[in-house]
mmCIF file of C-alpha atoms in Angstrom:
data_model
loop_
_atom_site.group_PDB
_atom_site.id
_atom_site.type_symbol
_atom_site.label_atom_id
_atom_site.label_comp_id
_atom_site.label_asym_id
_atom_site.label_seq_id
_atom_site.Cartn_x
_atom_site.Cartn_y
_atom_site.Cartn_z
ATOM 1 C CA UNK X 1 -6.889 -16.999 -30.664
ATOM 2 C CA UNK X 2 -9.927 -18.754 -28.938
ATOM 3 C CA UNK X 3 -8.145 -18.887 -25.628
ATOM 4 C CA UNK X 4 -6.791 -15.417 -25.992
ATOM 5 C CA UNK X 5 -9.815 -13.549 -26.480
ATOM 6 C CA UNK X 6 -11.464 -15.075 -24.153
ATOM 7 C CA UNK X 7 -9.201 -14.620 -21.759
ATOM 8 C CA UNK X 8 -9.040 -10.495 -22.366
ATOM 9 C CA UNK X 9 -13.450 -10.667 -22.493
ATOM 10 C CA UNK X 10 -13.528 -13.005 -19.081
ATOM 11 C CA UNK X 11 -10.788 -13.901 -16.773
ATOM 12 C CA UNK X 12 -10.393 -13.436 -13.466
ATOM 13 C CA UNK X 13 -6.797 -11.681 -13.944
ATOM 14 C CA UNK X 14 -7.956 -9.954 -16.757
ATOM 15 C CA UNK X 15 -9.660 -7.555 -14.682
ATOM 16 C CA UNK X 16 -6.062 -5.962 -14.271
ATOM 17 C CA UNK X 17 -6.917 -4.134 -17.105
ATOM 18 C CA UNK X 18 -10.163 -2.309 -15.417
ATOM 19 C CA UNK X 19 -8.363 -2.173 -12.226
ATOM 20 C CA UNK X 20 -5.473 -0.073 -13.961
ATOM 21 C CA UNK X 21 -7.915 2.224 -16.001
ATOM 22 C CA UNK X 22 -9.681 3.222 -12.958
ATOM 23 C CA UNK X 23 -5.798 4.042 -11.386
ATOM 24 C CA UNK X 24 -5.234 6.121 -14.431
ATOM 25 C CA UNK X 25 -8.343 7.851 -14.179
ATOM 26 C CA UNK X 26 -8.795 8.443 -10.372
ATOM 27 C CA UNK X 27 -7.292 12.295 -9.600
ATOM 28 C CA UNK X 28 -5.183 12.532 -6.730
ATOM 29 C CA UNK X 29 -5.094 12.250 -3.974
ATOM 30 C CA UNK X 30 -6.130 8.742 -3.940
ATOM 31 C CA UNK X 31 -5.466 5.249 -2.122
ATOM 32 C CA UNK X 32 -4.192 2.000 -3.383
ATOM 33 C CA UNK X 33 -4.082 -0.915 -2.267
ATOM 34 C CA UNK X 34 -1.661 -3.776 -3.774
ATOM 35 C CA UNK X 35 -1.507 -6.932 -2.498
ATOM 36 C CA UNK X 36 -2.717 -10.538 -3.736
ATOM 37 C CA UNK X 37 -6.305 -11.611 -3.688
ATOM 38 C CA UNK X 38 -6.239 -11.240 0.442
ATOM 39 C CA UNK X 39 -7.259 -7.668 -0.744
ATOM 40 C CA UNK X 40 -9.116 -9.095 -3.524
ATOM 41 C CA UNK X 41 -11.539 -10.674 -1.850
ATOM 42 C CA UNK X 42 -11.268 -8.860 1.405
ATOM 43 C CA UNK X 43 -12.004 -5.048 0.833
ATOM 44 C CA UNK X 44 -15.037 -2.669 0.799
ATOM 45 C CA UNK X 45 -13.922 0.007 -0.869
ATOM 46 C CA UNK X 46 -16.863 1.805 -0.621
ATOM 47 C CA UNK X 47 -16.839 2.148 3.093
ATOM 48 C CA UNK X 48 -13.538 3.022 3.213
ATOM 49 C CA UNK X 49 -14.195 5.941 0.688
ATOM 50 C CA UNK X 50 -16.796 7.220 2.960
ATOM 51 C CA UNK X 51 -14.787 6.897 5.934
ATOM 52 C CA UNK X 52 -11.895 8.662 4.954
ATOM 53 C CA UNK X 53 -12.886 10.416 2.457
ATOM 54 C CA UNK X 54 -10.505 9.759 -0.195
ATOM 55 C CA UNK X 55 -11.220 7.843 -3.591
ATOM 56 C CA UNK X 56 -10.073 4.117 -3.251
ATOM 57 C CA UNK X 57 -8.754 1.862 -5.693
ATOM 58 C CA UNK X 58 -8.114 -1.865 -5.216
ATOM 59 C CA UNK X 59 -5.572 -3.434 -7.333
ATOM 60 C CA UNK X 60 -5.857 -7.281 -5.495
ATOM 61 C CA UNK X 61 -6.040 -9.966 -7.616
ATOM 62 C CA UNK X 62 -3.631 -12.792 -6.970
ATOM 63 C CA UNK X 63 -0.338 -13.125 -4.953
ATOM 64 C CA UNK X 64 1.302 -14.932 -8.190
ATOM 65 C CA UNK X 65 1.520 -11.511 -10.314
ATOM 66 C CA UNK X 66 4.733 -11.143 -7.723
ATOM 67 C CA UNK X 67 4.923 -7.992 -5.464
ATOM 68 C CA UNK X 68 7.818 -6.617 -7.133
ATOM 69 C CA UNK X 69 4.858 -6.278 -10.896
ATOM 70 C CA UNK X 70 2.584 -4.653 -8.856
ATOM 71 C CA UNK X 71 4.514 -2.023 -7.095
ATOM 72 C CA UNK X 72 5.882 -1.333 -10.629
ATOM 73 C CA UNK X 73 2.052 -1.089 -12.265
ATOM 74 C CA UNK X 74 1.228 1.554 -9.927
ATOM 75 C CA UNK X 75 4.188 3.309 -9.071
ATOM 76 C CA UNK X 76 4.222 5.676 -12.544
ATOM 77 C CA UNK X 77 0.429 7.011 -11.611
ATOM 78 C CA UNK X 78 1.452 7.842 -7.904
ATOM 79 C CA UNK X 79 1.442 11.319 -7.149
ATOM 80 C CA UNK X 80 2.330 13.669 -4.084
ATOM 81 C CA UNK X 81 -0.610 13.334 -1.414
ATOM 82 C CA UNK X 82 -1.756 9.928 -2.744
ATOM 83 C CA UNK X 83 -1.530 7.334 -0.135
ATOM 84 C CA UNK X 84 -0.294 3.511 -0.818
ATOM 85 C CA UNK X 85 -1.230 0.722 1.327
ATOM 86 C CA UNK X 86 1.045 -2.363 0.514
ATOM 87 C CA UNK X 87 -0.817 -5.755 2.211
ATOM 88 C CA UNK X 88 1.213 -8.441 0.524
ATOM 89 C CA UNK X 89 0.370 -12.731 1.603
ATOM 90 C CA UNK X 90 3.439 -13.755 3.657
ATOM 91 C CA UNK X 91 4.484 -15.496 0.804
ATOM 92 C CA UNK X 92 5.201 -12.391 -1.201
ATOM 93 C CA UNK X 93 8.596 -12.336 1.164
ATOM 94 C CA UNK X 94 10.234 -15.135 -0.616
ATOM 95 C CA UNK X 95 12.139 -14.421 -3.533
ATOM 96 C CA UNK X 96 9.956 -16.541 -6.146
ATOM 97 C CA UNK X 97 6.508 -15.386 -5.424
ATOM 98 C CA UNK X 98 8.021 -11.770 -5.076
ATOM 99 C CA UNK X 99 8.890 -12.057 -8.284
ATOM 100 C CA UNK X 100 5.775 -13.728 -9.577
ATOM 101 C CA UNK X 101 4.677 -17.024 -11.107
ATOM 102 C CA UNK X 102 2.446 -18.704 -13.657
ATOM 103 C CA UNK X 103 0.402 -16.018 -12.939
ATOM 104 C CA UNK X 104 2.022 -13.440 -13.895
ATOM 105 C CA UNK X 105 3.208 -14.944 -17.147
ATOM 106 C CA UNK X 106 -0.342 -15.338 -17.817
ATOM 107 C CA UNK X 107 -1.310 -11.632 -17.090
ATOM 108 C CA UNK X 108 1.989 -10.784 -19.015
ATOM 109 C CA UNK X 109 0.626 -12.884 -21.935
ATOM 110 C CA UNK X 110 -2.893 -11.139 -22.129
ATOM 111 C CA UNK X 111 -1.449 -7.930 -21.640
ATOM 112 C CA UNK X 112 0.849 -8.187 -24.345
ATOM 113 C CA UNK X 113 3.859 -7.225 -22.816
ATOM 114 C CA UNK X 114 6.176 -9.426 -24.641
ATOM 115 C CA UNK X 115 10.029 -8.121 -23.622
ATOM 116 C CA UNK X 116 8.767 -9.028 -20.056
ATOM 117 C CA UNK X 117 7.032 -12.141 -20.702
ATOM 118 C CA UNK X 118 10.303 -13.398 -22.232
ATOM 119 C CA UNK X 119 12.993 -12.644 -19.446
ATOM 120 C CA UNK X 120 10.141 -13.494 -16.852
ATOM 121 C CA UNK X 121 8.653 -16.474 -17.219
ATOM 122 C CA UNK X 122 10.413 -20.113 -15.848
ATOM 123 C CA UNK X 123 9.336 -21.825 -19.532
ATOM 124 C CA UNK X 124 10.087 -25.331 -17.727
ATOM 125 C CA UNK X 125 6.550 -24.683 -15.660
ATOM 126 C CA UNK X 126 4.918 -22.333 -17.731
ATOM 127 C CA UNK X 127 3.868 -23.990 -20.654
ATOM 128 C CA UNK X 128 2.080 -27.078 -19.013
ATOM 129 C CA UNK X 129 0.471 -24.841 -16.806
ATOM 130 C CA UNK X 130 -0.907 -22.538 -19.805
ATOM 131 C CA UNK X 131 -1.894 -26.152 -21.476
ATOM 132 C CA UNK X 132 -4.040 -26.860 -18.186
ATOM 133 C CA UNK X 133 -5.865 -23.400 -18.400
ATOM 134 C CA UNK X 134 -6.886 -24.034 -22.103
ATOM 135 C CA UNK X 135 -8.145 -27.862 -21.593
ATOM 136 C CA UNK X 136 -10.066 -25.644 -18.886
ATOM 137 C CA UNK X 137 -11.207 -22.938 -20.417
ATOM 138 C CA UNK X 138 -12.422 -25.091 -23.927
ATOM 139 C CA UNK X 139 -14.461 -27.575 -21.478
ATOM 140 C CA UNK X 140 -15.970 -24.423 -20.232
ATOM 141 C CA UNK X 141 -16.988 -23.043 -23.127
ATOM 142 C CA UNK X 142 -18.444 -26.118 -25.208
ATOM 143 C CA UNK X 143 -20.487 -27.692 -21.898
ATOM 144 C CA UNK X 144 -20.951 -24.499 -20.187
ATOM 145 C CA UNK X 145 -21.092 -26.728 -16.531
ATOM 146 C CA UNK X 146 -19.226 -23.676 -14.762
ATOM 147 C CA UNK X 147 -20.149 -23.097 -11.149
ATOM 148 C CA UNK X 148 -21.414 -20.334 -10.455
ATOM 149 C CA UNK X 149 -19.134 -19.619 -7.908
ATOM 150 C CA UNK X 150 -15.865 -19.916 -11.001
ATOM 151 C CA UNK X 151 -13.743 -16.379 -10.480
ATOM 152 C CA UNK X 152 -14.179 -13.880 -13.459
ATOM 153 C CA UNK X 153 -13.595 -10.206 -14.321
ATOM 154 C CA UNK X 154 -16.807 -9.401 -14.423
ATOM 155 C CA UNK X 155 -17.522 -10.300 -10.413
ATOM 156 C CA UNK X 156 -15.562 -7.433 -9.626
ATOM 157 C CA UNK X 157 -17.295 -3.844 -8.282
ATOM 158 C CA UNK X 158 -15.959 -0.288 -9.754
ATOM 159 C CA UNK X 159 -12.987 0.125 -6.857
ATOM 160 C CA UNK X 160 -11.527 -3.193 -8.266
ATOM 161 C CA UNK X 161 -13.254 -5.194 -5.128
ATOM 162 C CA UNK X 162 -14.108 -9.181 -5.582
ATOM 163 C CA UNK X 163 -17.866 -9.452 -5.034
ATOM 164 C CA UNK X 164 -18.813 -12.389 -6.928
ATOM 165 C CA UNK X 165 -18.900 -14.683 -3.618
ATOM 166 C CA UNK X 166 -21.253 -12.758 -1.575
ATOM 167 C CA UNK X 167 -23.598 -14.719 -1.599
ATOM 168 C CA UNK X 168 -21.901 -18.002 -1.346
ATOM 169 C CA UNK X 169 -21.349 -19.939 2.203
ATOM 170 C CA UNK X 170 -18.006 -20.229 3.071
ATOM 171 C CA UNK X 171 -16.151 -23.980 2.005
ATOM 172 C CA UNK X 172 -12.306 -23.493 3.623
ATOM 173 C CA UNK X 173 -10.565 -26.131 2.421
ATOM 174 C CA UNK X 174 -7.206 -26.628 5.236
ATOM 175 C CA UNK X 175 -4.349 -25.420 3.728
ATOM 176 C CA UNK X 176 -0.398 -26.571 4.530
ATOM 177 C CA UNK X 177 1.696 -24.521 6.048
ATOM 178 C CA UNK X 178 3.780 -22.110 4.321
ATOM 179 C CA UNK X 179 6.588 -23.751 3.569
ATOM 180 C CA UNK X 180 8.505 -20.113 1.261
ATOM 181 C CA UNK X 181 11.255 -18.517 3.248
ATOM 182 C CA UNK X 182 11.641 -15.102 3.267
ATOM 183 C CA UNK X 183 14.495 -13.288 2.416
ATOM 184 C CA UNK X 184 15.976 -9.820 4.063
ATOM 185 C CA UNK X 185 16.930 -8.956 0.224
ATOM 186 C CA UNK X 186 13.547 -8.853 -1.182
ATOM 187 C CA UNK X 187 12.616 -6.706 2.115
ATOM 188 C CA UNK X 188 15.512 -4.340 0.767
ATOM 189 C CA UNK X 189 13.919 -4.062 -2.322
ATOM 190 C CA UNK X 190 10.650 -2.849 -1.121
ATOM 191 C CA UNK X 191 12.230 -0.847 1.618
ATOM 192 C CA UNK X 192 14.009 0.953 -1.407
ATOM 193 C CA UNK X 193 11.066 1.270 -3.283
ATOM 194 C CA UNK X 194 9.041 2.635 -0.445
ATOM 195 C CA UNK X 195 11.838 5.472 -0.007
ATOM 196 C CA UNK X 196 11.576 6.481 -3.743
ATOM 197 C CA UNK X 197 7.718 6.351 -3.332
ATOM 198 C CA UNK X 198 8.287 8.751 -0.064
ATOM 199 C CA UNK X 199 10.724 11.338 -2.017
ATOM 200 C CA UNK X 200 7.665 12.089 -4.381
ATOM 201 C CA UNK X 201 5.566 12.677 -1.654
ATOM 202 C CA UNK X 202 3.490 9.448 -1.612
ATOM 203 C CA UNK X 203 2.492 8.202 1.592
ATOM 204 C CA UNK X 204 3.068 4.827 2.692
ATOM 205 C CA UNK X 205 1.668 1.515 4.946
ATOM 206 C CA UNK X 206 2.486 -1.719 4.923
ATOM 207 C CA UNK X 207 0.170 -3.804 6.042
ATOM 208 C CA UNK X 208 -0.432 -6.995 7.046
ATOM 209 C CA UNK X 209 -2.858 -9.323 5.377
ATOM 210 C CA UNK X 210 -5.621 -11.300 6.505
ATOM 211 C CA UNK X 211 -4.876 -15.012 7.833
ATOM 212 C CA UNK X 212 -6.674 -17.802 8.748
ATOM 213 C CA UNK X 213 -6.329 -18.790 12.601
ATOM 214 C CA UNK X 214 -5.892 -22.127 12.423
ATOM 215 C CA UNK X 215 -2.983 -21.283 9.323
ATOM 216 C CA UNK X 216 -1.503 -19.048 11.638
ATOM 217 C CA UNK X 217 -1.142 -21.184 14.441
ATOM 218 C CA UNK X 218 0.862 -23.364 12.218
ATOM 219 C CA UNK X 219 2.830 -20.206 10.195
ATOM 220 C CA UNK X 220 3.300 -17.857 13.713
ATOM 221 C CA UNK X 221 7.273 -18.391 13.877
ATOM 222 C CA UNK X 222 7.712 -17.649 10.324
ATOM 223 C CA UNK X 223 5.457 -14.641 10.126
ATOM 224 C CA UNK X 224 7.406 -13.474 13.363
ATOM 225 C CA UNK X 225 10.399 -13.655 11.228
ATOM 226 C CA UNK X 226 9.111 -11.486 8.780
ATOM 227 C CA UNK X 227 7.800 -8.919 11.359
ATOM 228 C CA UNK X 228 11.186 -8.714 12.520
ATOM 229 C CA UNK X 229 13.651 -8.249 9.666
ATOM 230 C CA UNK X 230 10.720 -5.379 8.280
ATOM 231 C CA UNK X 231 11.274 -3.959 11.733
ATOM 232 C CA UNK X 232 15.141 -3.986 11.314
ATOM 233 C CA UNK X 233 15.132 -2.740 8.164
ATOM 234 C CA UNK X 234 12.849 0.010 9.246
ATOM 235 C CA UNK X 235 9.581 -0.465 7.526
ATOM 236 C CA UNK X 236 7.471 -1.942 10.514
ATOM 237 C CA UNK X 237 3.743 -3.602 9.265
ATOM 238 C CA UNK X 238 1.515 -0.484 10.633
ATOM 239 C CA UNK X 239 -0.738 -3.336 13.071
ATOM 240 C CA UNK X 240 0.664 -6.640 14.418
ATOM 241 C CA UNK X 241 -0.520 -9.618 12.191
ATOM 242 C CA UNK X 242 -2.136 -10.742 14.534
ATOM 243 C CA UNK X 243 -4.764 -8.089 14.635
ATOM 244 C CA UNK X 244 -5.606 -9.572 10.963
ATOM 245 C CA UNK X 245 -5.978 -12.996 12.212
ATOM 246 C CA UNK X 246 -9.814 -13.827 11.686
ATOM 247 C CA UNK X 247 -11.781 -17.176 12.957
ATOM 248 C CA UNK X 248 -12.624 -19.726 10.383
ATOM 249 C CA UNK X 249 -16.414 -19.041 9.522
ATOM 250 C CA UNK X 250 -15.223 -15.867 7.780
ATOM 251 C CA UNK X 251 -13.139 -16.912 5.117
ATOM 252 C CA UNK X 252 -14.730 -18.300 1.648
ATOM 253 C CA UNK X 253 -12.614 -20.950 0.157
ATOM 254 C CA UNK X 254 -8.422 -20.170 1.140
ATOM 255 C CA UNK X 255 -6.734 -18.693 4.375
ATOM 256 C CA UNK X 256 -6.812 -15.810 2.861
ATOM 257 C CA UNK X 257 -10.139 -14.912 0.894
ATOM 258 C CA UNK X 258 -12.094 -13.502 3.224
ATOM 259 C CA UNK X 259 -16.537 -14.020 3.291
ATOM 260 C CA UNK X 260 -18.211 -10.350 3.071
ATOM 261 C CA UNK X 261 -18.868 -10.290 6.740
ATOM 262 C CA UNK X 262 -15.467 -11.398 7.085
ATOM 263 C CA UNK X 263 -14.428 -8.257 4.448
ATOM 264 C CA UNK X 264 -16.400 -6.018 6.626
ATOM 265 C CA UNK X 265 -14.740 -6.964 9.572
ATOM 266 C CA UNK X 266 -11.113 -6.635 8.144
ATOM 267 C CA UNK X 267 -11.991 -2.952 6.419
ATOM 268 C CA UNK X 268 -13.369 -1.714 9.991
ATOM 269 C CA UNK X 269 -10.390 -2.552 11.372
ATOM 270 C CA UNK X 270 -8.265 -1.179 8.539
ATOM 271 C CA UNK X 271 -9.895 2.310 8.584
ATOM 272 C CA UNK X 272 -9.290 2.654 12.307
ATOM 273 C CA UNK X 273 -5.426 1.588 11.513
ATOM 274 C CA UNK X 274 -5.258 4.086 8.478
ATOM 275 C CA UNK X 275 -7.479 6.803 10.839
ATOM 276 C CA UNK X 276 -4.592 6.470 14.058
ATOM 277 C CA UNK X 277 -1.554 7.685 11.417
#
């Protein structure tokens, strides 16, 4: 019970809950954006509501809930003249992270949405990794030696933006390159999605996300890949990745968690995207 409750009162993912009430409660038309924490960490929401005039929500928080969880959280509370902007990490194009991981079983958990928990999680992986968490969680609590730059609910702003490192300098540590391959059948899935998500009248980009340029220089073949099968299966990214390819000193602590001058940067650019269509 200790780790559960404090889990619903504190956790990062546990802000799925706030982010969702606020997509329940926002009339339409509205945007949202899905997507891992790229879109997490690297959104304003605020100047895009004042840009294009239209209430924003941001439904980031980690690439491990799986693509295919998210775009079935939101798409019961779309409506016809709401816009969705899909900005998945390249990883979201392989079949497991598409899916979800640890993650999601996590969020699952907290949520309470047993039937799914059951058929979804891999219970090889998932256990040890929940067993990890609470060692965590109970060395937080009794010595209370958290940085103050650890990721909780509470650091996000009303749109469902990450704000918590604002005011921290940016610490990229080099990540490997991605090693996932993506699969045409997951983009048939989301292409088939999208077309549902059209028929009701919802408008729809995909976008996409931020990336490290020294990542990318390693990952550029592979993302190419992707940008080609979503242009063969007729759901084109509305910019060319690299567009969203940003120099180091603007990300905060992964390829793709952008600094707030680096956020600032990526919305600008974003709004002018959204503005041409």
């Amino acid at each position: 019970m200790f780790y559960t409750n404090k889990n619903i009162t504190d956790s990062y993912i546990a802000s799925d809950f706030d982010k969702h009430n606020r997509l329940i409660q926002i009339s339409s038309p509205k945007i949202v954006f899905i997507g891992g924490s790229n879109i997490a960490f690297g959104l304003h929401s605020e100047l895009i509501k004042d840009s294009l005039h239209i209430e924003p929500v941001n439904m980031g928080i980690s690439a491990g809930i799986g693509l295919k969880y998210m775009l079935k959280e939101v798409i019961p509370h779309l409506k016809t003249k709401d816009i969705l902007v899909i900005i998945p990490e390249y990883e979201q194009f392989s079949p497991k992270l598409y899916c979800g991981e640890e993650t999601l079983s996590e969020l699952l958990m907290i949520k309470k949405e047993w039937k799914e928990l059951v058929f979804q999680t891999d219970w090889v992986v998932f256990p040890s990794s929940l067993i990890s968490r609470v060692i965590t969680d109970i060395i937080y609590h009794f010595t209370n030696k958290a940085t103050p730059e650890r990721y909780s609910r509470i650091k996000f702003n009303e749109y469902g933006d990450y704000i918590g490192h604002w005011q921290f300098k940016h610490h990229l540590i080099s990540a490997p390159p991605i090693t996932s391959s993506f699969s045409p059948k997951v983009i048939e899935d989301i292409k088939g999605i999208i077309l549902q998500l059209e028929h009701k009248g919802v408008k729809i980009y995909l976008m996409p996300p931020c990336y490290h340029a020294n990542n990318y220089s390693l990952d550029s073949q592979r993302i190419l890949s992707i940008q080609k099968e979503l242009q063969k299966q007729g759901i084109p990214f509305l910019s060319n990745p690299e567009r969203y390819v940003f120099n180091d000193s603007l990300f905060y602590d992964t390829q793709y968690h952008l600094t707030k001058e680096g956020g600032l940067i990526r919305t600008q650019r974003l709004i002018e995207d959204l503005k041409r269509k």
